[in-house]
Each structure stands twice: as C-alpha cells, then as structure tokens.
Short mmCIF file of C-alpha atoms and ligand atoms in Angstrom, two decimals:
data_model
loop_
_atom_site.label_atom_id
_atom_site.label_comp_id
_atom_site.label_asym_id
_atom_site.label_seq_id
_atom_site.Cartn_x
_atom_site.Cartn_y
_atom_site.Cartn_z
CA UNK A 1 22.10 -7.79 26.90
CA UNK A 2 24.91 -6.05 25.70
CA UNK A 3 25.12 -1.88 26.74
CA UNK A 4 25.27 0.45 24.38
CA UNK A 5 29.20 0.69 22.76
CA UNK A 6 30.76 3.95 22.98
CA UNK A 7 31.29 5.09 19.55
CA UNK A 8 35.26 5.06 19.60
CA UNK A 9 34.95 1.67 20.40
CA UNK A 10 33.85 0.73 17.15
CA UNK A 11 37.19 0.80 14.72
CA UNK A 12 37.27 2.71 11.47
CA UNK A 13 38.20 -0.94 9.68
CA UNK A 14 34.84 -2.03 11.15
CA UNK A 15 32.54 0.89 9.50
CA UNK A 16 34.67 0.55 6.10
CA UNK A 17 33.89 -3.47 5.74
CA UNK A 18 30.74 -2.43 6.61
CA UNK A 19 29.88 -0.32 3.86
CA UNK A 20 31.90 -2.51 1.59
CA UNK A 21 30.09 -5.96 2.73
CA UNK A 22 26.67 -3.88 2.52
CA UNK A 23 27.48 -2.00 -1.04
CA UNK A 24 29.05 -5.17 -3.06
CA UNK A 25 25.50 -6.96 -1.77
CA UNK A 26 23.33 -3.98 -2.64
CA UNK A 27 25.09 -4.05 -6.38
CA UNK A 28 24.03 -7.50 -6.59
CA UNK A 29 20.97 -7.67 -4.49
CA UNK A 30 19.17 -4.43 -4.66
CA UNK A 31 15.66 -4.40 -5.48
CA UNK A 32 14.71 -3.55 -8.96
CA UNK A 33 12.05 -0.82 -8.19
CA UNK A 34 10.03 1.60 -10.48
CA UNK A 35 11.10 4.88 -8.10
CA UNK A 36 15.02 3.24 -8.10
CA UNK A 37 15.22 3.88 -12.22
CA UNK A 38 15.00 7.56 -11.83
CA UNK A 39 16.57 10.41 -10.48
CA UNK A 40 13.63 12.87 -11.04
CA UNK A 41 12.96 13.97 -7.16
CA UNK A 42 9.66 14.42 -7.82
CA UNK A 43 8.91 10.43 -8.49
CA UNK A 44 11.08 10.04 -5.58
CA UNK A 45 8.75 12.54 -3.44
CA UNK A 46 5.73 10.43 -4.33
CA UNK A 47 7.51 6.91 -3.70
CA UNK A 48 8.20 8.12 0.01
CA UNK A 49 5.61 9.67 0.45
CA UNK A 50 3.36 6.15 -0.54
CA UNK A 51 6.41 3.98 1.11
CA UNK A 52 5.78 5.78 4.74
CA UNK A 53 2.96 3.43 5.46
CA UNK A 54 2.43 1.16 2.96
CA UNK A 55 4.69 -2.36 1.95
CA UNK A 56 6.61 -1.53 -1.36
CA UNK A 57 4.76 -4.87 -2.99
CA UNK A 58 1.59 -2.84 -2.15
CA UNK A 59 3.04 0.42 -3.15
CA UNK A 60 4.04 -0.50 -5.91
CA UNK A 61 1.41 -0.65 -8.42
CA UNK A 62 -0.21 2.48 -6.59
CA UNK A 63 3.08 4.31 -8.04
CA UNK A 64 2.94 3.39 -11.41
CA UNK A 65 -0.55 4.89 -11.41
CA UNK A 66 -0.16 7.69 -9.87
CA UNK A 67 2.75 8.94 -11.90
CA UNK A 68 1.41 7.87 -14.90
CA UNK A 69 -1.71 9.87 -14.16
CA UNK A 70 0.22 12.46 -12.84
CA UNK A 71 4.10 12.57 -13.86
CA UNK A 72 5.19 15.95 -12.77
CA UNK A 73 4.59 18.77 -9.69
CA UNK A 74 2.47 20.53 -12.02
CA UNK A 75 -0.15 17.99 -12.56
CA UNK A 76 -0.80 16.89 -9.18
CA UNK A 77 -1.09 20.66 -8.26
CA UNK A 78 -4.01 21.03 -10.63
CA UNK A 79 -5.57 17.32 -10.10
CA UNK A 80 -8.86 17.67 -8.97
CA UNK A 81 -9.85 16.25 -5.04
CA UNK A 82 -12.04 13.38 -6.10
CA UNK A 83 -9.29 12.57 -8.84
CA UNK A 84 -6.56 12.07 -6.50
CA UNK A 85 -9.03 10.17 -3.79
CA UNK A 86 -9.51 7.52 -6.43
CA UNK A 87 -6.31 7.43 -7.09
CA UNK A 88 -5.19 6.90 -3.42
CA UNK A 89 -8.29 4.88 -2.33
CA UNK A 90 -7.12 1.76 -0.66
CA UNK A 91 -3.55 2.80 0.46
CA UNK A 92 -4.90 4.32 3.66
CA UNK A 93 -3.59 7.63 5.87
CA UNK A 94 -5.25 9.82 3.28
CA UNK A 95 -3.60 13.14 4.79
CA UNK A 96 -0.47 11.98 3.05
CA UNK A 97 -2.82 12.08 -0.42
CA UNK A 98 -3.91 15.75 1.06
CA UNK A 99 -0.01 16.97 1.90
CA UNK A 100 0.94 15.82 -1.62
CA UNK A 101 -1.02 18.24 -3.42
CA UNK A 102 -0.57 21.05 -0.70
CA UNK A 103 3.15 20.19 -1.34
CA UNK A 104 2.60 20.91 -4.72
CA UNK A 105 0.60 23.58 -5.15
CA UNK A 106 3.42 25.53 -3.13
CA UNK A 107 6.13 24.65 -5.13
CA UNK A 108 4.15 25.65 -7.89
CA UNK A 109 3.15 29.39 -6.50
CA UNK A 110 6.69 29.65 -4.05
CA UNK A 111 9.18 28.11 -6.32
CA UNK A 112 7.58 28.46 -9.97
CA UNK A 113 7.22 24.84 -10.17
CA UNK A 114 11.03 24.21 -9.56
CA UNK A 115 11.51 21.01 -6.42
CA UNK A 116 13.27 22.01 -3.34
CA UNK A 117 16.71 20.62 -3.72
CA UNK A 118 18.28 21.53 0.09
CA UNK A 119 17.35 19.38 2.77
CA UNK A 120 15.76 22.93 4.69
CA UNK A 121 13.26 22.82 1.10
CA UNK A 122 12.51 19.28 1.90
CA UNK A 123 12.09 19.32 4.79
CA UNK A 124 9.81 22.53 4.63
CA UNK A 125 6.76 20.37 2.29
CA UNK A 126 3.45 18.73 4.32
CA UNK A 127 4.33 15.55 5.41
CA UNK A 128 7.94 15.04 5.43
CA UNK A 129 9.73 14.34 8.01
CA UNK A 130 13.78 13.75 8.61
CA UNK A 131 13.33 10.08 7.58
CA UNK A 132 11.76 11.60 4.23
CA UNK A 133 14.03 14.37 3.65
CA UNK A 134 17.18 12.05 3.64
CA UNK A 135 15.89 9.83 1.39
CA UNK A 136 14.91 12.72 -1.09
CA UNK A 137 18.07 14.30 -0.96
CA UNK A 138 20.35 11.52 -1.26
CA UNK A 139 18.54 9.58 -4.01
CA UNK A 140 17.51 12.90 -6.17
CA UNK A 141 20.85 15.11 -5.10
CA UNK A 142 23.21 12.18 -3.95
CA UNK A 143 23.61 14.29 -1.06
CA UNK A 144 25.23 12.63 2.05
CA UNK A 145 21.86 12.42 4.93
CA UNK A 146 21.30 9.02 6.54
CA UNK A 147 18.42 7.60 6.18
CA UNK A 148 16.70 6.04 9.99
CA UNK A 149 13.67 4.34 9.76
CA UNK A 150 13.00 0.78 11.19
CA UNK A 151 14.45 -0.99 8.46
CA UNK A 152 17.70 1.23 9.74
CA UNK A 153 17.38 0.91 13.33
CA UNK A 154 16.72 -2.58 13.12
CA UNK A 155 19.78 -3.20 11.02
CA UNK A 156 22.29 -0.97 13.75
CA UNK A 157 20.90 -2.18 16.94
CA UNK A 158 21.57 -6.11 15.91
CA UNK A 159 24.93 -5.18 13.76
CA UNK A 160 26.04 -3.34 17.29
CA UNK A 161 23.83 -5.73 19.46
CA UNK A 162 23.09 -2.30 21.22
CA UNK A 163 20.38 -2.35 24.05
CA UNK A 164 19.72 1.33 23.14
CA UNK A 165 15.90 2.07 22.86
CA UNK A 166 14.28 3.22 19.42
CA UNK A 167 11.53 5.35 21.27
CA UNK A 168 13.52 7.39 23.50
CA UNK A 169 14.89 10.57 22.43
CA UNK A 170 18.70 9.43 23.99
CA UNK A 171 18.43 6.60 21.69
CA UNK A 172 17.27 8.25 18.85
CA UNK A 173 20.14 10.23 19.40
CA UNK A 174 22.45 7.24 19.65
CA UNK A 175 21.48 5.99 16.30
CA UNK A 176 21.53 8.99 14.36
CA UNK A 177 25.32 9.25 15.23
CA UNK A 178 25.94 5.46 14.60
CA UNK A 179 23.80 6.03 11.05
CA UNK A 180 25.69 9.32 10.00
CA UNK A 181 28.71 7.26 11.20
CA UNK A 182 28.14 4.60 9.19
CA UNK A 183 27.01 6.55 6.29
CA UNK A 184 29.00 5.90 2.78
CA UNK A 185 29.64 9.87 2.11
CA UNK A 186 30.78 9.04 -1.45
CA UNK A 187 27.79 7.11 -2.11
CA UNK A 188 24.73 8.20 -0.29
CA UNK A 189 22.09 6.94 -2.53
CA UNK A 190 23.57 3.53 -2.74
CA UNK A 191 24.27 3.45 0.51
CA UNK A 192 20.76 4.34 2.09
CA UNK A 193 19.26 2.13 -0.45
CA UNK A 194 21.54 -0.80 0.69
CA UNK A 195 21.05 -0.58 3.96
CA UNK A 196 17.32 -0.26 3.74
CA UNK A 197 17.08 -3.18 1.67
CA UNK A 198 18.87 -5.34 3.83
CA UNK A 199 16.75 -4.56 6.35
CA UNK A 200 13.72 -5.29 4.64
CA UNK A 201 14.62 -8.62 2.78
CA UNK A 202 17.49 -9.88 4.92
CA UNK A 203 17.03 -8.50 8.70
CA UNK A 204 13.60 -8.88 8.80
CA UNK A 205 11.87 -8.30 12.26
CA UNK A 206 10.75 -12.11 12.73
CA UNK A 207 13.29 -15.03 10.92
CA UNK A 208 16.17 -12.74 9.70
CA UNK A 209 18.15 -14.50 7.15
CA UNK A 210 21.61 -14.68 8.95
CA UNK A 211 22.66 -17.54 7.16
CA UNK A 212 22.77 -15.31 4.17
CA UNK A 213 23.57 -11.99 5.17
CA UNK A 214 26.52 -10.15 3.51
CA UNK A 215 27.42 -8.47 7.69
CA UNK A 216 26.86 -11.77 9.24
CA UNK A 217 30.46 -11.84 9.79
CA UNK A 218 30.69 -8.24 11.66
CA UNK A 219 27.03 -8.73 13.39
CA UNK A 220 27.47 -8.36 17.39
CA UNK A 221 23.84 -10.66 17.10
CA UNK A 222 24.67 -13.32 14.92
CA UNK A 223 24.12 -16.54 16.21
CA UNK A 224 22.56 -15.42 20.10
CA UNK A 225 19.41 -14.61 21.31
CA UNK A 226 19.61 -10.77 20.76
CA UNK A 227 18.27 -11.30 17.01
CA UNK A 228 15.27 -11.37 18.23
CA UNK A 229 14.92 -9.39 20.93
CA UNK A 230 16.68 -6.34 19.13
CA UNK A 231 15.63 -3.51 18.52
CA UNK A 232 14.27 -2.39 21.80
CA UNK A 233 11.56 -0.49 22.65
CA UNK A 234 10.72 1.27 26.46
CA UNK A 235 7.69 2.22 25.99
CA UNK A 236 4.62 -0.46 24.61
CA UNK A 237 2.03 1.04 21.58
CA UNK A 238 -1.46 1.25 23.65
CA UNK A 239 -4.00 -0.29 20.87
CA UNK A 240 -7.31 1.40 21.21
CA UNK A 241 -10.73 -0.68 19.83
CA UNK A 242 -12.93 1.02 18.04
CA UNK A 243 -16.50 -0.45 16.78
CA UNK A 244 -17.92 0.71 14.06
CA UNK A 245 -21.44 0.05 12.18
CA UNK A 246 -22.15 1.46 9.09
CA UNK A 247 -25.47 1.92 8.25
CA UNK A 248 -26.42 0.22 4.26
CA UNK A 249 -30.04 2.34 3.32
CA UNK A 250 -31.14 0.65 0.20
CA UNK A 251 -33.68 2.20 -1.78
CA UNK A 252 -34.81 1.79 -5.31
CA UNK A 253 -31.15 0.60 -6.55
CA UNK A 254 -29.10 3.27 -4.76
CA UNK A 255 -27.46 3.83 -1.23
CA UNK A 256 -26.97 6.32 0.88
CA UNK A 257 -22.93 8.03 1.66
CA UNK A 258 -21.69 10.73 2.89
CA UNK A 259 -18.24 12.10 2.54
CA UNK A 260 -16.26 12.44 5.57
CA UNK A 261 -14.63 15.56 7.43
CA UNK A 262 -10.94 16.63 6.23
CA UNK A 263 -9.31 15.16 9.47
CA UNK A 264 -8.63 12.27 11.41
CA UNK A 265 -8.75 8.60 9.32
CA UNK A 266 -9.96 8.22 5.72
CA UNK A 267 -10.25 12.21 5.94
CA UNK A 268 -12.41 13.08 2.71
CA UNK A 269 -13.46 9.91 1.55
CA UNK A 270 -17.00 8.78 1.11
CA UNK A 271 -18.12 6.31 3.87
CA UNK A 272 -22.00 4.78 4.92
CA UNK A 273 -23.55 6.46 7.37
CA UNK A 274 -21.71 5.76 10.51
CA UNK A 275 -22.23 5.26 14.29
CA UNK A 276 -18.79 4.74 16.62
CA UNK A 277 -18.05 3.54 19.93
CA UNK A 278 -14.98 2.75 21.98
CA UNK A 279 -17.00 -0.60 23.35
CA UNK A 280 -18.08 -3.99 22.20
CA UNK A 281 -20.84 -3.14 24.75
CA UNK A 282 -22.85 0.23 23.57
CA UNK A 283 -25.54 -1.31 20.75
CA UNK A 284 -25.58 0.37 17.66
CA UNK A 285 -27.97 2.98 17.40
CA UNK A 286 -31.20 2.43 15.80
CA UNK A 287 -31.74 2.71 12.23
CA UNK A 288 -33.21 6.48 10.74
CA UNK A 289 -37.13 6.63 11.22
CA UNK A 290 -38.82 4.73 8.58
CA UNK A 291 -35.95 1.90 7.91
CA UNK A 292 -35.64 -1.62 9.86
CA UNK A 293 -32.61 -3.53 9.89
CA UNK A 294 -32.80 -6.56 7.86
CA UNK A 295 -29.34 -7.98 7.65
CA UNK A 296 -26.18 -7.43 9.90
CA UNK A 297 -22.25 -8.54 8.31
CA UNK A 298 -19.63 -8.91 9.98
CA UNK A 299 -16.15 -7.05 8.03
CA UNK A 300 -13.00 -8.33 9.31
CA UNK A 301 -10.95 -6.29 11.79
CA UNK A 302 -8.81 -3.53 10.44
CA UNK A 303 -5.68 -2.55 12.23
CA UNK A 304 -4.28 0.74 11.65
CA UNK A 305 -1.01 1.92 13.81
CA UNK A 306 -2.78 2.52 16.97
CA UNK A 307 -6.28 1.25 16.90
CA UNK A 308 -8.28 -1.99 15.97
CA UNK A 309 -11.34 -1.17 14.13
CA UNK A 310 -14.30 -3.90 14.90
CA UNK A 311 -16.60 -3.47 11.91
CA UNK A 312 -20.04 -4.31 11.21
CA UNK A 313 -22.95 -3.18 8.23
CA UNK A 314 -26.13 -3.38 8.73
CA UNK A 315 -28.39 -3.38 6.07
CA UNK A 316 -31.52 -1.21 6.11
CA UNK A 317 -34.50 -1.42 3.72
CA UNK A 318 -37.44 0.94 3.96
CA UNK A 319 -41.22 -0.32 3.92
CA UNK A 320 -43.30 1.63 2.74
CA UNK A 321 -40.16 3.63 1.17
CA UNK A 322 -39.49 6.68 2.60
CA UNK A 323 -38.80 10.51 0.92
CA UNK A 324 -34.61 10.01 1.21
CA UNK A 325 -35.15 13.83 0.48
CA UNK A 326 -35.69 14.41 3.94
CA UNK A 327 -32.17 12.81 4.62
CA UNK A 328 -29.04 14.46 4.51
CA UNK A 329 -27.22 11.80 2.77
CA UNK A 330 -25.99 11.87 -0.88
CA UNK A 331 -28.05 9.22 -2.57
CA UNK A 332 -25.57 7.04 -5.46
CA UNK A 333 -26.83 4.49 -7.72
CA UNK A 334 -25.16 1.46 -6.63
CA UNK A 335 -24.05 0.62 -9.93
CA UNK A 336 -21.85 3.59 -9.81
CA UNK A 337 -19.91 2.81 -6.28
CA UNK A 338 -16.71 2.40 -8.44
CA UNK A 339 -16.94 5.59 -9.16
CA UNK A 340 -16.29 6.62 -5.35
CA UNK A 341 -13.46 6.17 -3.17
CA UNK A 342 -13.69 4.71 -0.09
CA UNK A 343 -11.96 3.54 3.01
CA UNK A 344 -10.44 -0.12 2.35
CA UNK A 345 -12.69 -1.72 4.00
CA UNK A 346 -15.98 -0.30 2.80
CA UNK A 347 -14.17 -0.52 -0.65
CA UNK A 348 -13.57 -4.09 -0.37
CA UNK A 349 -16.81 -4.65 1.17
CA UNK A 350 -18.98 -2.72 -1.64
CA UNK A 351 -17.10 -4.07 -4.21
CA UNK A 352 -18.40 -7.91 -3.11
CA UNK A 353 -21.78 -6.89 -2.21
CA UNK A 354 -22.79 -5.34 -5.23
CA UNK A 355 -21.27 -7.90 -7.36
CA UNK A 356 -23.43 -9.40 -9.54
CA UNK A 357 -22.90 -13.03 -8.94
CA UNK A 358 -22.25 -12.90 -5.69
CA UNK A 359 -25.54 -12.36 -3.62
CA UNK A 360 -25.78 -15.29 -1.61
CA UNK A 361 -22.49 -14.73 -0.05
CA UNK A 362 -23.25 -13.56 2.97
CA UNK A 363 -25.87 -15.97 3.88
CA UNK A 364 -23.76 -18.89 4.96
CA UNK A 365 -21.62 -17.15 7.28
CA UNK A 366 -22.28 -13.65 7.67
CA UNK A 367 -18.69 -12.65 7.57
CA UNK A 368 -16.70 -10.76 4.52
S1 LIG B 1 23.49 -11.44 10.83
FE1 LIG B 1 21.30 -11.51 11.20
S2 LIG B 1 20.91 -10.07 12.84
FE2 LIG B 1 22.94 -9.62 12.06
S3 LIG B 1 22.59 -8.00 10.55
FE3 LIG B 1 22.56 -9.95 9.46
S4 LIG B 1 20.41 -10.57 9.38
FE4 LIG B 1 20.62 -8.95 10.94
#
C-alpha cells in the first residue's frame, strides 16, 4: 500500500487536469436532479438534509413531495407534527424531519424568514454538519467550501491511492486539505457536484467503472488491487442486534398504537405496542391480561447504521373481548392505518396485512 503523498508532491498540472477531466465529464454526465434545477437554498436545505441518509433514487420522489407540500421556510415552520411525519414516513432517522422544522421555525423568529447565507448561519441550523454546510453554500451562494463525504473520500483516497484512514481525525485532516486543494474555486457548485457524482455513479465502493472514468488516466489505483481496498478504515462499525416483537391487539376492526418518545429511532412515530431485547434468547413477554397470541410473522431484518433489528408481530385476539379502556393504547380503526405514519417496517408490514385481498399471505410461510 502506498503511504500517504506529501501534498507538494502532487504538481499543480496534476490538480488542474483534474478539475478539467472531472468538470468537462460533469457537463456531460451530471445527473439531472430536481434539487440541481434551482438555486433557491432552501430546496437545497431540504435535498441534503433527505440525501444524508437516504439513496437519491429513494430521495427523490420524497423531495418532490415535500416541497410541493411545503415550498418555502415559512411553510414548513407552520406544518403541523403529524403533517410532516406523513410526509417523512418511510425515509427513516426522523430527527432530521424534527431539525427541519426547528431549523425553520428559527429562521423564521431570528432572521424574519430570510436563509442563512454564511457558512457560520449554516452551519448554526439542527442537523447540519460541515459536509452539509458546504454543499449549501456552494450550490445556493457558489461559495468556494469542499464538499467530504464518502462519495469524496472515496474518490481522493483511490485518485491519490493514499493509505490515509477516513475515521481518524489525522486523516480527516489529510483529506480536507487534499479536498480544499483540489477544489475548483471558480466553480464550486460544479465542482462539488462533479466530484460527488463521480463518486456515486463511476467510483462506486464495489465494481468502480475504471474503464470509463474521465481520471482514469491520473488515478494512482487504476488498474491494481488498491481499488478495492481503498478507502481505509482503522477502526471496524460494531453492529448491535436488536429483537423486537410488536404486539398486533385486534379488536372489533381496530388495533392498538402508541406513538413513540421524541428520541432515539423512529422518534414520534406511531408503532404497536413493543417489547425489546438485545438477545435472540429472552422470549417475548406475554401478551396483556385477557389476549392470547394466535399468530406470530416473521418481518425481514432491518439494518440501520449501527444495529440489525430482528423483527417479529404477534398477533393477539381477545376472547371474551376485553374493555381496551383499561389500556393505555390509542385504539385506530384499521381501515384508517394510512392515515398514520409509521416506522418502515411496520408501514410496509400494515400496509400488506390489512390489504384486502391479501389475507392468506402469511399462512404459507409466515414471513413478510
Ligand atoms: S480509475 Fe477507478 S479507482 Fe480511479 S478514480 Fe476512476 S473509478 Fe475510481
């Protein structure tokens, strides 16, 4: 493995084919994206802020939505919780849903509706980071911050076929220089775009398209083993399991939720009534007094960043029925569930259970 160059090693004829190779691609390449037609850096704001953890094919049409429901600071300020649950329900990492509107109420009260346009402003809203703030900045302002997220550090440690790690503070450091190095001052929003791009269609993590990459020709990688063992990492992501069981109380055509507490996952969404553990081995507690478990489905795993959710439902009936009064569960028809958000995979599990043609489905393999 190569070390990491020293920066004057790299000439100045090197950076400027660079940006040239990458920009002339970009012109022809880029991606035609809803949040790439506009300048406004509120739509921009919103497009990060869905992009941070969520593919752009996914991302997408959870835009277009939500700035068509909600096209300026102003609106999402005054959207109402539930509203903008719905509106976010499926994407996951609902705190970035919750930031938003924080985000926008204070712009709204501390800067009479006006955006932030310094990168201190950007910087200062819920939820956005350095990675965020350049993007903002130079898209909205054209102002010259480099952009570093994986797409970028993947791109610099193969172009460089540097050895430096992403998760370590002196390598962090190491490719913030080589990324403001690299940066096209003149063109900042083209730039960060381009590079971004090629590292999501052309330098993917697995498979990279060499053969067809506009920097093949100044890539330390090309053509050796390094592809695919760049970028590094020093430290490995511990991924805890989690098993959940969700309780399903049917009783005279509705269900019993409950919404969940404003932190951790799926913060403020509606979820079944829920028993966790951290092992396959603790049984699920038993049903509330009065119900008996008639049916148990198995959901397919969930990943999230650090942690594997095992899921299961188990499906409770009451006989005789029981006074759900005595519960302290909001009772919802279960023709209405639409009308809810919920975590993914509750969502995508609801939405096939109470279909109406669909019954039988879990009978021949009890899996969703
Ligand atoms: S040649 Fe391959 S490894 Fe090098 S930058 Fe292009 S896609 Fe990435």
């Amino acid at each position: 493995m190569h070390k990491v160059p020293q920066e004057s090693a790299l000439p100045e004829d090197f950076v400027l084919s660079f940006r040239s190779k990458l920009l002339d691609w970009f012109h022809l390449n880029g991606r035609d994206l809803p949040w790439r037609r506009t300048k406004d850096p509120y739509k921009i704001w919103v497009s990060e802020i869905i992009l941070q953890q969520t593919q752009v094919v996914q991302g997408r049409a959870y835009y277009e939505r939500f700035i068509s429901e909600l096209p300026n600071v102003e609106a999402l300020a005054n959207v109402s919780e539930d509203r903008l649950l719905m509106l976010w329900q499926g994407l996951g990492y609902y705190s970035r849903a919750h930031n938003l509107k924080y985000s926008a109420q204070k712009i709204m009260t501390e800067h009479g509706g006006d955006f932030p346009n310094t990168p201190e402003g950007v910087r200062s809203l819920k939820g956005v980071g350095p990675y965020t703030t350049a993007a903002i900045m130079s898209i909205a302002y054209d102002y010259p911050l480099a952009v570093i997220d994986g797409n970028v550090y993947r791109v610099l440690s193969r172009l460089l076929a540097s050895d430096a790690p992403i998760d370590t503070t002196e390598g962090k450091r190491y490719y913030e220089e080589q990324a403001d190095r690299f940066l096209d001052k003149s063109s900042p929003s083209d730039y960060n775009q381009a590079i971004m791009d090629l590292g999501a269609v052309v330098c993917t993590p697995r498979n990279p398209l060499c053969r067809s990459c506009p920097v093949q020709s100044l890539c330390q990688s090309y053509g050796t083993d390094l592809v695919e063992l760049l970028p590094r990492k020093e430290k490995r992501t511990q991924v805890a399991q989690r098993y959940m069981y969700f309780y399903l109380y049917l009783h005279d055509d509705s269900f019993a939720v409950e919404r969940r507490e404003k932190k951790g996952i799926w913060k403020g969404l509606y979820q079944l009534p829920l028993f966790v553990s951290n092992s396959a081995k603790t049984p699920p507690s038993p049903p509330l007094e009065g119900w008996t478990v008639v049916d148990e489905l198995v959901l397919p795993d969930h990943r999230l960043s650090h942690r594997l959710l095992h899921i299961k439902v188990l499906v409770c009936y009451s006989e005789p029925p029981v006074d759900t009064s005595s519960h302290n569960y909001e009772w919802i028809h279960t023709a209405d569930h639409k009308e809810y958000a919920f975590p993914k995979p509750l969502r995508a599990f609801l939405d096939r259970y109470f279909a109406p043609s669909s019954p039988s489905l879990f009978d021949d393999e009890k899996q969703l």
